[in-house]
Coordinates of C-alpha atoms in Angstrom, one line a residue:
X1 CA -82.4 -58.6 -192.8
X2 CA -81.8 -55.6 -190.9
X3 CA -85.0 -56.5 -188.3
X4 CA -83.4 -60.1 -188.2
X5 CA -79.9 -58.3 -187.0
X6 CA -81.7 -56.0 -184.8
X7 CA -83.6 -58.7 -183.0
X8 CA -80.5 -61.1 -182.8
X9 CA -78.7 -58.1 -181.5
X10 CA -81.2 -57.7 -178.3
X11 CA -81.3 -60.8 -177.9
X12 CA -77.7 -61.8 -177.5
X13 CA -77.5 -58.4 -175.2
X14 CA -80.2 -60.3 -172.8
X15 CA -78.5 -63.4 -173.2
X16 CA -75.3 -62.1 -172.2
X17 CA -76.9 -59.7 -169.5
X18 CA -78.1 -63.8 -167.8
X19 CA -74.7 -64.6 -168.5
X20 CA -73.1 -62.1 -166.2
X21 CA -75.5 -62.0 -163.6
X22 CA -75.4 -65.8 -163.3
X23 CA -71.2 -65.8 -163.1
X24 CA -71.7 -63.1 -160.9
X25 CA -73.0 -65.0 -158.4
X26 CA -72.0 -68.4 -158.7
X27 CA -68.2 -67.1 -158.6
X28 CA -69.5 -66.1 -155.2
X29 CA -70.8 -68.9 -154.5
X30 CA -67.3 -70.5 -154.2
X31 CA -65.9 -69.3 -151.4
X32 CA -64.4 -65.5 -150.2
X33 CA -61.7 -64.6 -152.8
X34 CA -59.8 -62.0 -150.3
X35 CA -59.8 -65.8 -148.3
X36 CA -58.1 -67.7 -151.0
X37 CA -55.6 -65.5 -151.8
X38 CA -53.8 -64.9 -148.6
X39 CA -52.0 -67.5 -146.8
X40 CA -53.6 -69.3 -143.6
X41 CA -51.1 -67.2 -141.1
X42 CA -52.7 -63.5 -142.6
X43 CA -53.8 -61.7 -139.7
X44 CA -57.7 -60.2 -139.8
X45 CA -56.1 -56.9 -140.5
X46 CA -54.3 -58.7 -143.6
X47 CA -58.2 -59.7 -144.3
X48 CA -59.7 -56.4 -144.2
X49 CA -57.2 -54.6 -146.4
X50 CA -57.4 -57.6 -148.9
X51 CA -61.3 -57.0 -149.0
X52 CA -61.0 -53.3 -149.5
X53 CA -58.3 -53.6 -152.2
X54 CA -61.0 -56.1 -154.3
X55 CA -63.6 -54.2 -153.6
X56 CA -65.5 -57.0 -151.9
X57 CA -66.2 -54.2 -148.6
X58 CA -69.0 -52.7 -150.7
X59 CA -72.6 -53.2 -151.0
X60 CA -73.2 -56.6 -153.3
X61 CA -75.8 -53.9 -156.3
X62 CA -72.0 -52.0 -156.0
X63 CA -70.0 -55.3 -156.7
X64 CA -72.1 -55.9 -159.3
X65 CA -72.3 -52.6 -161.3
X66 CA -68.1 -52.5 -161.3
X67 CA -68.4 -56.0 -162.3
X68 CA -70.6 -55.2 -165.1
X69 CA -68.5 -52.2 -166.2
X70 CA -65.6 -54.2 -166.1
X71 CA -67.4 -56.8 -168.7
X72 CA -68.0 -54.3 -171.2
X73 CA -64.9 -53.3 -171.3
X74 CA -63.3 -56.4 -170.7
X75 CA -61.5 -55.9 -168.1
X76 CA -62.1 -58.8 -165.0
X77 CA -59.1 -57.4 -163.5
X78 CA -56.0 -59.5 -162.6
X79 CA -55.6 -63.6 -161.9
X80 CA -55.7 -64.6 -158.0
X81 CA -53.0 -67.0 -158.8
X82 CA -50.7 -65.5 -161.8
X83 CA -50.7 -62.0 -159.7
X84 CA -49.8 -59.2 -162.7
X85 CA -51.9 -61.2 -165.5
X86 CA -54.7 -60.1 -166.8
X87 CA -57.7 -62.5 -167.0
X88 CA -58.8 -62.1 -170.0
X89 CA -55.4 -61.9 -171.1
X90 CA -55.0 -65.6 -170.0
X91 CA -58.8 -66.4 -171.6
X92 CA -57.6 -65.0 -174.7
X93 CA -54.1 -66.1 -175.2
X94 CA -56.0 -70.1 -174.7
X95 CA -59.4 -69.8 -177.2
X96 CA -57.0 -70.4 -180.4
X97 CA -55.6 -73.5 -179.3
X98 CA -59.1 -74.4 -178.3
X99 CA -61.0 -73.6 -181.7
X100 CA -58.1 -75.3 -183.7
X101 CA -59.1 -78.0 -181.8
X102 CA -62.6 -77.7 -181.8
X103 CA -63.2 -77.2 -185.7
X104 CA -60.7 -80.0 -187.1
X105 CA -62.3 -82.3 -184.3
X106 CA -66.1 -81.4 -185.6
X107 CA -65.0 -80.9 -188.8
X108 CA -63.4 -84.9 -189.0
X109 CA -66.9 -85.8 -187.5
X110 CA -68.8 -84.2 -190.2
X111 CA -66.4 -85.4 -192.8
X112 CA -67.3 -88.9 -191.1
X113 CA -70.6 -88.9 -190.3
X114 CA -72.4 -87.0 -193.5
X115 CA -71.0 -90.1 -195.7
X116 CA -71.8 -92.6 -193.5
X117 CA -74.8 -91.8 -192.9
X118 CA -75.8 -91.3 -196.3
X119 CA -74.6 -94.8 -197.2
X120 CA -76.7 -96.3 -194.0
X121 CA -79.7 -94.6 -195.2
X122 CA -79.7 -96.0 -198.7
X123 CA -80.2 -99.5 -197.6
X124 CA -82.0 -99.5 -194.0
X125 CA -81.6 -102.7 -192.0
X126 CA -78.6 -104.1 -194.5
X127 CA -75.8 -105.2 -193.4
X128 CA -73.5 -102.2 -194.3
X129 CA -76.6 -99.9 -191.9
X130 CA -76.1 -102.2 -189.1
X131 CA -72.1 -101.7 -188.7
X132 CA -72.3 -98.3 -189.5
X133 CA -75.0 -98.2 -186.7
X134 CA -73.2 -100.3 -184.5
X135 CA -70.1 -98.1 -184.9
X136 CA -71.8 -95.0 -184.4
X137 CA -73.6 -96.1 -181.2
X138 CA -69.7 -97.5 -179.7
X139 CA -68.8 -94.0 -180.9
X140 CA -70.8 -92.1 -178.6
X141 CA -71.3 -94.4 -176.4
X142 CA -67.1 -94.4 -175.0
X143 CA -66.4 -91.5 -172.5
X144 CA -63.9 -89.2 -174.1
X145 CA -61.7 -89.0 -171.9
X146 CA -61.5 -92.9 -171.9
X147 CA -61.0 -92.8 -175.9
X148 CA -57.9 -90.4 -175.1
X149 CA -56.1 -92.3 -173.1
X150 CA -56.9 -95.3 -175.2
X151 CA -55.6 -93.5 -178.2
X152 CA -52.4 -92.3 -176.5
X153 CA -51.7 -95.9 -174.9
X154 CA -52.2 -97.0 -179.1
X155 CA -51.0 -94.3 -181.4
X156 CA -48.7 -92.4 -179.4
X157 CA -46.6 -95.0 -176.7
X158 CA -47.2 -98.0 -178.7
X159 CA -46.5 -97.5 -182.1
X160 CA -45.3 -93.8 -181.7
X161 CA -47.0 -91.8 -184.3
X162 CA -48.3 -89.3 -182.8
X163 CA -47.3 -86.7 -179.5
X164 CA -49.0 -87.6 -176.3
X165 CA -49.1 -83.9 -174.9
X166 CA -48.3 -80.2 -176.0
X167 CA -49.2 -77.8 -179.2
X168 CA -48.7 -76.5 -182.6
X169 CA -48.1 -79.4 -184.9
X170 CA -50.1 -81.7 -186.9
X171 CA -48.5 -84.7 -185.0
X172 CA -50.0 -82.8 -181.6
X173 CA -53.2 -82.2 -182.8
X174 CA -54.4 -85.4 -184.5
X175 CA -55.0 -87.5 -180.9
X176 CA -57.2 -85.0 -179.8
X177 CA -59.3 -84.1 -182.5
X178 CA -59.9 -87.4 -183.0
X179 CA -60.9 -87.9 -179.4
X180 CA -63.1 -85.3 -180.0
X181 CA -64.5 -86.2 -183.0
X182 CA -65.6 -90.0 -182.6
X183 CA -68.5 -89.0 -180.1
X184 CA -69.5 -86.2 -182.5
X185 CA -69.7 -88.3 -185.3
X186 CA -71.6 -91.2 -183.8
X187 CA -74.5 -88.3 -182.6
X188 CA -74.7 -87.1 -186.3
X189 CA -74.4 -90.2 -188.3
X190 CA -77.4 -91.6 -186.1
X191 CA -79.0 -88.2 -186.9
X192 CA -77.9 -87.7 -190.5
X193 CA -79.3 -91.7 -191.4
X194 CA -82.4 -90.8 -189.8
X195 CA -83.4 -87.5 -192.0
X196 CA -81.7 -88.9 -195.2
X197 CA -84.1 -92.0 -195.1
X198 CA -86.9 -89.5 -194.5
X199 CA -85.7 -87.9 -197.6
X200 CA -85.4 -90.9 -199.6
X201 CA -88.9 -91.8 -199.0
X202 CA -90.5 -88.5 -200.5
X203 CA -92.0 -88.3 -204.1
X204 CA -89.6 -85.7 -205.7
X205 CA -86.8 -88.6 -205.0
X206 CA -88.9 -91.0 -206.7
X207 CA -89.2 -88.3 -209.7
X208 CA -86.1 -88.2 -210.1
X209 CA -85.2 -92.0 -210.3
X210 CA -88.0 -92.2 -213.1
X211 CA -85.7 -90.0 -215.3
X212 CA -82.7 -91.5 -214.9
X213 CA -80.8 -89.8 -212.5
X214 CA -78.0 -91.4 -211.2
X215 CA -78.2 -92.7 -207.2
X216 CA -74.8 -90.6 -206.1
X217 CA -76.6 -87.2 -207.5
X218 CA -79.6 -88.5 -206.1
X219 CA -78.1 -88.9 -202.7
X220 CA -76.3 -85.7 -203.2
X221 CA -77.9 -83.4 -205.4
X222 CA -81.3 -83.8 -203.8
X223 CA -81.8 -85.6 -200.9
X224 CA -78.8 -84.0 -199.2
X225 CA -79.3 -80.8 -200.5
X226 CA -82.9 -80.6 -198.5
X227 CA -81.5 -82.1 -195.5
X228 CA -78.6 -79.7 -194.9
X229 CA -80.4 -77.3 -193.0
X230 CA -81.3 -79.9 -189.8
X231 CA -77.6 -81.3 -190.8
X232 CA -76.2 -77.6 -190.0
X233 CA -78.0 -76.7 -187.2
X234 CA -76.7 -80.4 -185.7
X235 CA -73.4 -79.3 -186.9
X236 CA -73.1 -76.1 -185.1
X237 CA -75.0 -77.2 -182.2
X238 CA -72.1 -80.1 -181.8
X239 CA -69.5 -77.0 -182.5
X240 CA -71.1 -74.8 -179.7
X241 CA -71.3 -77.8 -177.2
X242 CA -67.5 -78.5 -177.5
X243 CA -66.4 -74.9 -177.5
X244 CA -68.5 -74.6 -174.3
X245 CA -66.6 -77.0 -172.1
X246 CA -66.9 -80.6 -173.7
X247 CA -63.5 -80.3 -174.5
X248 CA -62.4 -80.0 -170.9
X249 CA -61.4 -84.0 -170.4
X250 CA -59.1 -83.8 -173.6
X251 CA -57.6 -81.0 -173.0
X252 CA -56.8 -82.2 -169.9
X253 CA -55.7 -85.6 -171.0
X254 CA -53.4 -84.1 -173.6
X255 CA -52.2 -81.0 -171.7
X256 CA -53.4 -78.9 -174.5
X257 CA -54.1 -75.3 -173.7
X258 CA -57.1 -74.7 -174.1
X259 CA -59.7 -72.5 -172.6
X260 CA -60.9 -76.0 -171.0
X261 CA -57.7 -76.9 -169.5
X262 CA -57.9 -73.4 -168.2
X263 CA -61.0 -73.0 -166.9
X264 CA -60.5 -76.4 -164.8
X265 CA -57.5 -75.3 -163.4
X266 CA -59.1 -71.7 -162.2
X267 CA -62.0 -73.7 -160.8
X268 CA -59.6 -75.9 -158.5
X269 CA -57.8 -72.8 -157.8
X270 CA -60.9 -70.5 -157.2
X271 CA -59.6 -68.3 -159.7
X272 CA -62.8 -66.6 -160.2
X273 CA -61.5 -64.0 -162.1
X274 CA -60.2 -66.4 -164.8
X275 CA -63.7 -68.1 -164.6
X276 CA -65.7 -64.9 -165.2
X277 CA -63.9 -63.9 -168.1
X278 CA -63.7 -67.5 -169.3
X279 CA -67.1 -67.8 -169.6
X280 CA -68.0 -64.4 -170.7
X281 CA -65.5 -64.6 -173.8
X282 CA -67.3 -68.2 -174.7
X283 CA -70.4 -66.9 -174.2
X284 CA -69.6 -64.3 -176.8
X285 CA -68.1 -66.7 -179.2
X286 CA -70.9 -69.2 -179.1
X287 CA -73.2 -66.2 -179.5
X288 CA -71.7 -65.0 -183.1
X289 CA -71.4 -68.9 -184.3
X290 CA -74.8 -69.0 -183.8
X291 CA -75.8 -65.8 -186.1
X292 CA -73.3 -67.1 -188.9
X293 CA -75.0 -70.2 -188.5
X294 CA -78.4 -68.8 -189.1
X295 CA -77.1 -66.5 -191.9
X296 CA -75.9 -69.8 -193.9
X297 CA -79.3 -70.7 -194.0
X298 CA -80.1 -68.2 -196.5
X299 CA -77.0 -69.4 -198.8
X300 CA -78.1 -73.1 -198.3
X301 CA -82.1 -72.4 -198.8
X302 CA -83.1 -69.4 -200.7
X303 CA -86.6 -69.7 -199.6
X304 CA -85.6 -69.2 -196.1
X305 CA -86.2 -65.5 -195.1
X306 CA -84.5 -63.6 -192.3
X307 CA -87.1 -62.1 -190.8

């Protein structure tokens, strides 16, 4: 266990080493910052001190080691647009909204998608697989941005159950995790049918039909049981993928504030402060959902060894 950690460890350090070197750039990439910030009357005077007070008059392997030493600590130093705010202030103060939204939206999918693909996958080609197929291919087939504003235009102006913007109640949060969660559970129904009809064709299942045992515990008990590993990995891939920017168009769509709504907002701004420590704070997320991930495999399979 302690080799797996070790090896993990160095890995997410190179990992995140790409990460910064790759914002690094790019966030240069977008224009001249000491540009952006001052108005289109600033004098080249007004220029040169700007550059000097950001640091941007020194060699680019000088930019990059403050920039680095900034990371580790942190620190990105203060938002080009909210002047006196901290960046990662900002990043921070956005990632719960985001993983509330991001877990009950994957979570609903899983809820959704493990059943029905179970139920698919007991009788291939029937008629109850073929809805369930159909629905799951509409499901991930609909842009979600397009199943928000379908939802709002339904749930929230037509009938009025639900809030079509804002944060922090149930009757907020339901649109969007739902908006979320439809694509997510059409990917993993597809994918759940397909490895539960790979277990229900193996000779333990077989085994334990001959003594009696009862189809839910089959489907359950057994079958699911060995399939929960791909099922996970699926499952926290889908988490990751959202937490690193697929929630973007629903946030936007539902003015919830998130890191997504955030990050698209700093990018029209050229807020590449916000953007560095946007990405650097996901990065770090997705990096320890990942290990947890791998770490549930040993509760889920005993045989599997960290190694």
């Amino acid at each position: 266990m302690l080799t797996f950690l070790a090896r993990r460890l160095a890995y997410s350090l190179i990992v995140i080493g790409g990460v910064l070197v790759v914002v690094f750039v790019t966030t240069r990439l977008i224009g001249d910052p000491a540009r952006i910030i001052l108005p289109a009357t600033a004098s080249q005077a007004d220029y040169e001190l700007q550059r000097s007070r950001m640091g941007l008059d020194q060699p680019i392997l000088a930019q990059f080691f403050v920039f680095v030493a900034g990371a580790v600590r942190g620190d990105f130093g203060e938002s080009l647009w909210d002047r006196g705010s901290s960046a990662m202030g900002l990043v921070v103060e956005r990632i719960p909204a985001t993983l509330q939204l991001v877990f009950a939206g994957v979570g609903l999918a899983m809820a959704i998608s493990i059943p029905a693909g179970i139920l698919a996958a007991r009788r291939p080609r029937s008629l109850l697989d073929r809805v369930i197929t159909l629905l799951s291919l509409a499901g991930f087939s609909v842009p979600n941005f397009l199943l928000a504003m379908v939802l709002i235009i339904v749930f929230a102006v037509g009938l009025g159950w639900f809030y079509t913007s804002g944060f922090g109640t149930i009757r907020h949060l339901v649109l969007p995790a739902v908006a979320v969660a439809l694509p997510v559970a059409g990917r993993m129904t597809q994918f759940v049918r397909s490895t539960m009809i790979d277990e229900f064709s193996r000779p333990y299942i077989a085994t334990a039909r001959s003594k009696g045992v009862s189809e839910p515990a089959i489907a359950v008990r057994h079958a699911l049981r060995n399939a929960a590993i791909p099922i996970l990995t699926l499952g926290g891939w889908e988490f990751t993928r959202q937490l690193a920017g697929y929630t973007v168009a629903v946030e936007v769509v539902f003015a919830w504030p998130g890191v997504g709504q955030l990050a698209s907002q700093a990018i029209l701004r050229r807020d590449f402060t916000v953007i560095q420590a946007d990405v650097f704070l996901v990065a770090i997320i997705v990096l320890v959902i990942n290990l947890i991930i791998d770490l549930l495999y040993t509760v889920l399979d005993p045989r599997v060894k960290m190694v």
